[in-house]
Coordinates of C-alpha atoms in Angstrom, one line a residue:
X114 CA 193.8 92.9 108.4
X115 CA 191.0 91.0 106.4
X116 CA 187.6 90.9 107.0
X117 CA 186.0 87.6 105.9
X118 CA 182.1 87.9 104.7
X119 CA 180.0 84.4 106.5
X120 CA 179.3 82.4 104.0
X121 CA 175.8 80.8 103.8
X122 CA 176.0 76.8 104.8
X123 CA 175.0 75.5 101.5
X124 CA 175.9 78.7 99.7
X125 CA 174.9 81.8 98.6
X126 CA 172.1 80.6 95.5
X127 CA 170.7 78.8 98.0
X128 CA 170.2 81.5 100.0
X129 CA 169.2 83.7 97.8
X130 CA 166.2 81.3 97.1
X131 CA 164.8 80.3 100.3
X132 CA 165.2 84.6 101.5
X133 CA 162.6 84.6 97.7
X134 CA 160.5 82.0 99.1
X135 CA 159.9 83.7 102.2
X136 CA 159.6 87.2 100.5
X137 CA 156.7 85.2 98.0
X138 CA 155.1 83.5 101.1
X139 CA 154.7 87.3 102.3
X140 CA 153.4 88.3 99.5
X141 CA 150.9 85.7 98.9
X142 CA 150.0 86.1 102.4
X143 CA 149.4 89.7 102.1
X144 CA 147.9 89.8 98.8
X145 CA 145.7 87.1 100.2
X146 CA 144.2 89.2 103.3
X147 CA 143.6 92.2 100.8
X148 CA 141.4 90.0 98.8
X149 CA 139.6 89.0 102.2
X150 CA 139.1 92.8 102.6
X151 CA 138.1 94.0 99.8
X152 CA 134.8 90.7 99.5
X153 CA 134.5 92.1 103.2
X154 CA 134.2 95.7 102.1
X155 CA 132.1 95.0 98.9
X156 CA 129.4 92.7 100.8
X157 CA 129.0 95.9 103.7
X158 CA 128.4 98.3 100.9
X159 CA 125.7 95.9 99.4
X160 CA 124.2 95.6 102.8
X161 CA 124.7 99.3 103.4
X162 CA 123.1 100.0 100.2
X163 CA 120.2 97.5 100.8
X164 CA 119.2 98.8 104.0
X165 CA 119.5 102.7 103.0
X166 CA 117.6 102.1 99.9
X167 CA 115.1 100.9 102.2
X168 CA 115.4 103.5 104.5
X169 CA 114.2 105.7 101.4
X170 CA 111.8 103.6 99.8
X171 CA 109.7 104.3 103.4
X172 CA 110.8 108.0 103.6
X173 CA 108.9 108.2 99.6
X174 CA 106.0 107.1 101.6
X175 CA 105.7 109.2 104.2
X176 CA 105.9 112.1 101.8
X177 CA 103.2 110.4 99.9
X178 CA 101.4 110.5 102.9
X179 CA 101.7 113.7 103.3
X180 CA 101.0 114.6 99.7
X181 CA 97.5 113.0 99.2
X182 CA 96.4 115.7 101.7
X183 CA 97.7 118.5 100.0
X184 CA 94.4 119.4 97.7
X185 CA 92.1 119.3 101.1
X186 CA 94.6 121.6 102.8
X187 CA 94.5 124.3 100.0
X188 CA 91.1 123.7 100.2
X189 CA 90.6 124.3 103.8
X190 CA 93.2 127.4 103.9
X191 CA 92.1 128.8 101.1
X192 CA 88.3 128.7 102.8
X193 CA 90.1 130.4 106.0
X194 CA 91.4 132.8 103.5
X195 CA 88.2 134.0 102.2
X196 CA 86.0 134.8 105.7
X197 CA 89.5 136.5 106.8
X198 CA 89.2 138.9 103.9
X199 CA 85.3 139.4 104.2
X200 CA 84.9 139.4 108.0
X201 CA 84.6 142.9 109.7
X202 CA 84.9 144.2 112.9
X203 CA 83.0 142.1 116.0
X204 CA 82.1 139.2 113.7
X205 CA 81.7 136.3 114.8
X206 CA 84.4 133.6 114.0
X207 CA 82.8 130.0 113.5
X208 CA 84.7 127.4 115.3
X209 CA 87.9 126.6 113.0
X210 CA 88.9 122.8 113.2
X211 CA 92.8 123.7 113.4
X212 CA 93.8 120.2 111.9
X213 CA 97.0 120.3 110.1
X214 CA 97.9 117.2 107.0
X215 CA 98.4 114.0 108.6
X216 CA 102.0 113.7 108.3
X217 CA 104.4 110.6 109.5
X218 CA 107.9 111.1 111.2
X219 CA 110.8 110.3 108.9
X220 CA 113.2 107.2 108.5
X221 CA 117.1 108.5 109.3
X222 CA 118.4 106.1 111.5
X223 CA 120.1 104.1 108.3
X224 CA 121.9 107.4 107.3
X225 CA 122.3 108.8 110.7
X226 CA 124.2 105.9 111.6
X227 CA 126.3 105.0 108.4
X228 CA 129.8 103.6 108.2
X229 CA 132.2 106.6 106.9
X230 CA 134.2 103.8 105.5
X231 CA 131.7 101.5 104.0
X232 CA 130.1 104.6 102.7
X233 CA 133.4 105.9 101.2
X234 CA 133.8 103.0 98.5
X235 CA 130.2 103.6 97.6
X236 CA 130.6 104.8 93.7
X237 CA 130.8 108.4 93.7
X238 CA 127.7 109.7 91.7
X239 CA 125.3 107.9 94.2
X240 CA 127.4 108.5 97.1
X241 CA 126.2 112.5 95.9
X242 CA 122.9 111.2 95.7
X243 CA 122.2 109.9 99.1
X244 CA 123.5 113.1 100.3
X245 CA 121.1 114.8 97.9
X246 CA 117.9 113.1 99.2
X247 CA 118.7 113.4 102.9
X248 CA 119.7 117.1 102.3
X249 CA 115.8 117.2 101.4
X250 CA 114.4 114.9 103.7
X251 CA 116.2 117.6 106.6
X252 CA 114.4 120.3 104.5
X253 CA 111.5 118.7 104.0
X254 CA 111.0 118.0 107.5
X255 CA 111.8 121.5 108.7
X256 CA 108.9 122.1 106.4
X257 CA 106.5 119.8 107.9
X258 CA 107.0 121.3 111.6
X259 CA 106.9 125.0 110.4
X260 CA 103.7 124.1 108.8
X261 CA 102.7 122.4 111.8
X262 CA 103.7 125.2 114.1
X263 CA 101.5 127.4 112.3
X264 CA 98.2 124.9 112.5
X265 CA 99.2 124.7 115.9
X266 CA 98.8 128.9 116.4
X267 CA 95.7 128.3 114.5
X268 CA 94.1 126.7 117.3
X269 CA 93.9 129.6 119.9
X270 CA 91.1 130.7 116.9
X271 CA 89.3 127.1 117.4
X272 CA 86.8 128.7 119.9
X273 CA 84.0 130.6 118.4
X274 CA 83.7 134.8 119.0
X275 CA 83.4 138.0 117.9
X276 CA 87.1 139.0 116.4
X277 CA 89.4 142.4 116.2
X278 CA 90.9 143.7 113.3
X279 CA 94.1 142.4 115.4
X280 CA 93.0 138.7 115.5
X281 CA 92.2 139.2 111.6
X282 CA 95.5 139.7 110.9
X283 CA 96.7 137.4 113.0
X284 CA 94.8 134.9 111.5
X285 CA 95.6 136.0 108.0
X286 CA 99.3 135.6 108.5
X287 CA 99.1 132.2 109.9
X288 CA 96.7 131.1 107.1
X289 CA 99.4 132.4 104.6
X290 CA 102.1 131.4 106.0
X291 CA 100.8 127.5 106.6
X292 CA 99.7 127.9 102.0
X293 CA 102.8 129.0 101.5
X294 CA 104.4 125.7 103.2
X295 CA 101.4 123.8 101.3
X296 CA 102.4 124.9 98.2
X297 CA 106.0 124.4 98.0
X298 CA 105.6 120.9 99.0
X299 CA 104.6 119.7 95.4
X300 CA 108.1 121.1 93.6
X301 CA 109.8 119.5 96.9
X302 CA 108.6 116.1 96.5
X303 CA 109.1 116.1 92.6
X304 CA 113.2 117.0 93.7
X305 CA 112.9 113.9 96.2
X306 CA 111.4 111.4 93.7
X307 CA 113.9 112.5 90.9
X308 CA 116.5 111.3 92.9
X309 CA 115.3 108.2 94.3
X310 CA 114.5 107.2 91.0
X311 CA 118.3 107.5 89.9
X312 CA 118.9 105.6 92.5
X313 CA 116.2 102.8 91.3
X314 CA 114.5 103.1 95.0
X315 CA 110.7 103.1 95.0
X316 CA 108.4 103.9 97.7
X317 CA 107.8 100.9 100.5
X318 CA 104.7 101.0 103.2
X319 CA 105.8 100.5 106.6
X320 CA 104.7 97.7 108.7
X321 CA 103.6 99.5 111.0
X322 CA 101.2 102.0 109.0
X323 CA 97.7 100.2 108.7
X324 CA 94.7 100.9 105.9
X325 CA 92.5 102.1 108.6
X326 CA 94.9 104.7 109.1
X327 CA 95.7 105.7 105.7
X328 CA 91.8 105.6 105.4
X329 CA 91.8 108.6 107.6
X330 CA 94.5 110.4 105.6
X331 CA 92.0 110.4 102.1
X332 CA 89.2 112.2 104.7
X333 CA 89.3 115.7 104.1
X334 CA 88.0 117.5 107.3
X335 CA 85.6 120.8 107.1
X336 CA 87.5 123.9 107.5
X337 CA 84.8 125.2 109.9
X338 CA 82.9 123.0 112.5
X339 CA 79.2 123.3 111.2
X340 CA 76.3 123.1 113.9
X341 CA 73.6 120.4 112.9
X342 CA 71.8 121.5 110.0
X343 CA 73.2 124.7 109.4
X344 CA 76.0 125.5 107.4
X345 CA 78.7 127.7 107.6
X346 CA 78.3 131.2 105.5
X347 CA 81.8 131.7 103.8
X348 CA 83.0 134.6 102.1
X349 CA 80.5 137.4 101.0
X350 CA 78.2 136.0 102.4
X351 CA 79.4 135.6 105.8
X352 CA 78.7 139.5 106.5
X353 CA 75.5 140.6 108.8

């Protein structure tokens, strides 16, 4: 018994070339929505990168912020510092003003909410960049409400009174503790700058911070509240 193969109706070449026109038309069709993708995916990563660069361009702010205090809080701790180590027994302790830096809360919102896929076909070395600078923005900020915590235990010391050797060193810990966060900040914010700069981001003022307030950032408040006309005896000279 033979077994006859269906021939095509106008034969097998042209067959062969309308089953290659469809295969091309496939192609073309294919190859077409890739290109569609991939403008799509370049143009989210441009807007990803706009808005992220953004993000830290007002982040480099807010450590500015933060920075241009830095000199008055050394200052004020270091003052703190000083009647600790001379005061005695029943002193009196003037009335600390248990202000900590003015500080403003961190931008995130870009990174916290980013696109694992648009982020993806960012190019590698700055996709290990943004990591780099939000690594240290979460340190940073861990920083900032340590410090605060510790201005914040400083204020059960803001009413004046005769203090213990216990409340000394009380107070002595605090005040270290709080330099100690003062003084790493300077190193920190050199890391954070480094890397925006390799990313070409510079620092950007929020809308909504004014003059008035940044006015009250370059005021550096007295460590101890001073009664009209008198002022307060530091160090040595504290001592009755």
């Amino acid at each position: 018994m033979s077994v006859r193969v269906p021939t095509p109706l106008h034969g097998w070449r042209a067959f062969i070339g309308e089953v290659g026109v469809i295969v091309l038309g496939v192609l073309l069709a294919l190859g077409a929505q890739q290109l569609v993708q991939d403008v799509q995916m370049r143009s989210a990563v441009r807007e990803f990168r706009r808005t992220i660069n953004h993000e830290i361009g007002l982040n480099l702010f807010v450590y500015q912020v933060r920075t241009r205090g830095s000199d008055c809080n050394e200052k004020r701790l270091k003052e703190l510092t000083d009647w600790v180590m001379s005061a005695r027994d029943g002193q009196s302790l003037p009335k600390i003003i248990a202000a900590a830096p003015m500080t403003l809360s961190p931008y995130r919102s870009a990174w916290d909410t980013r696109d694992g896929d648009v982020f993806a076909h960012v190019p590698a070395k700055d996709r290990q960049k943004y990591a780099e600078f939000y690594d240290e923005l979460e340190s940073n900020s861990l920083i900032i409400q340590k410090e605060l915590d510790e201005w914040l235990q400083l204020q059960r010391f803001a009413l004046p009174g005769p203090v213990s050797l216990e409340d000394r060193r009380m107070l002595y810990g605090h005040v270290r503790t709080a330099r100690i966060f003062n003084r790493v900040w300077a190193p920190n914010m050199d890391i954070s700058n480094k890397i925006a700069a390799e990313l070409g981001v510079k620092s950007i003022k929020p809308d909504t911070v004014s003059d008035e307030l940044l006015k009250q950032v370059a005021v550096c408040q007295p460590t101890f509240e001073q009664p009209e006309g008198k002022d307060v005896a530091v160090g040595s000279a504290a001592r009755s």
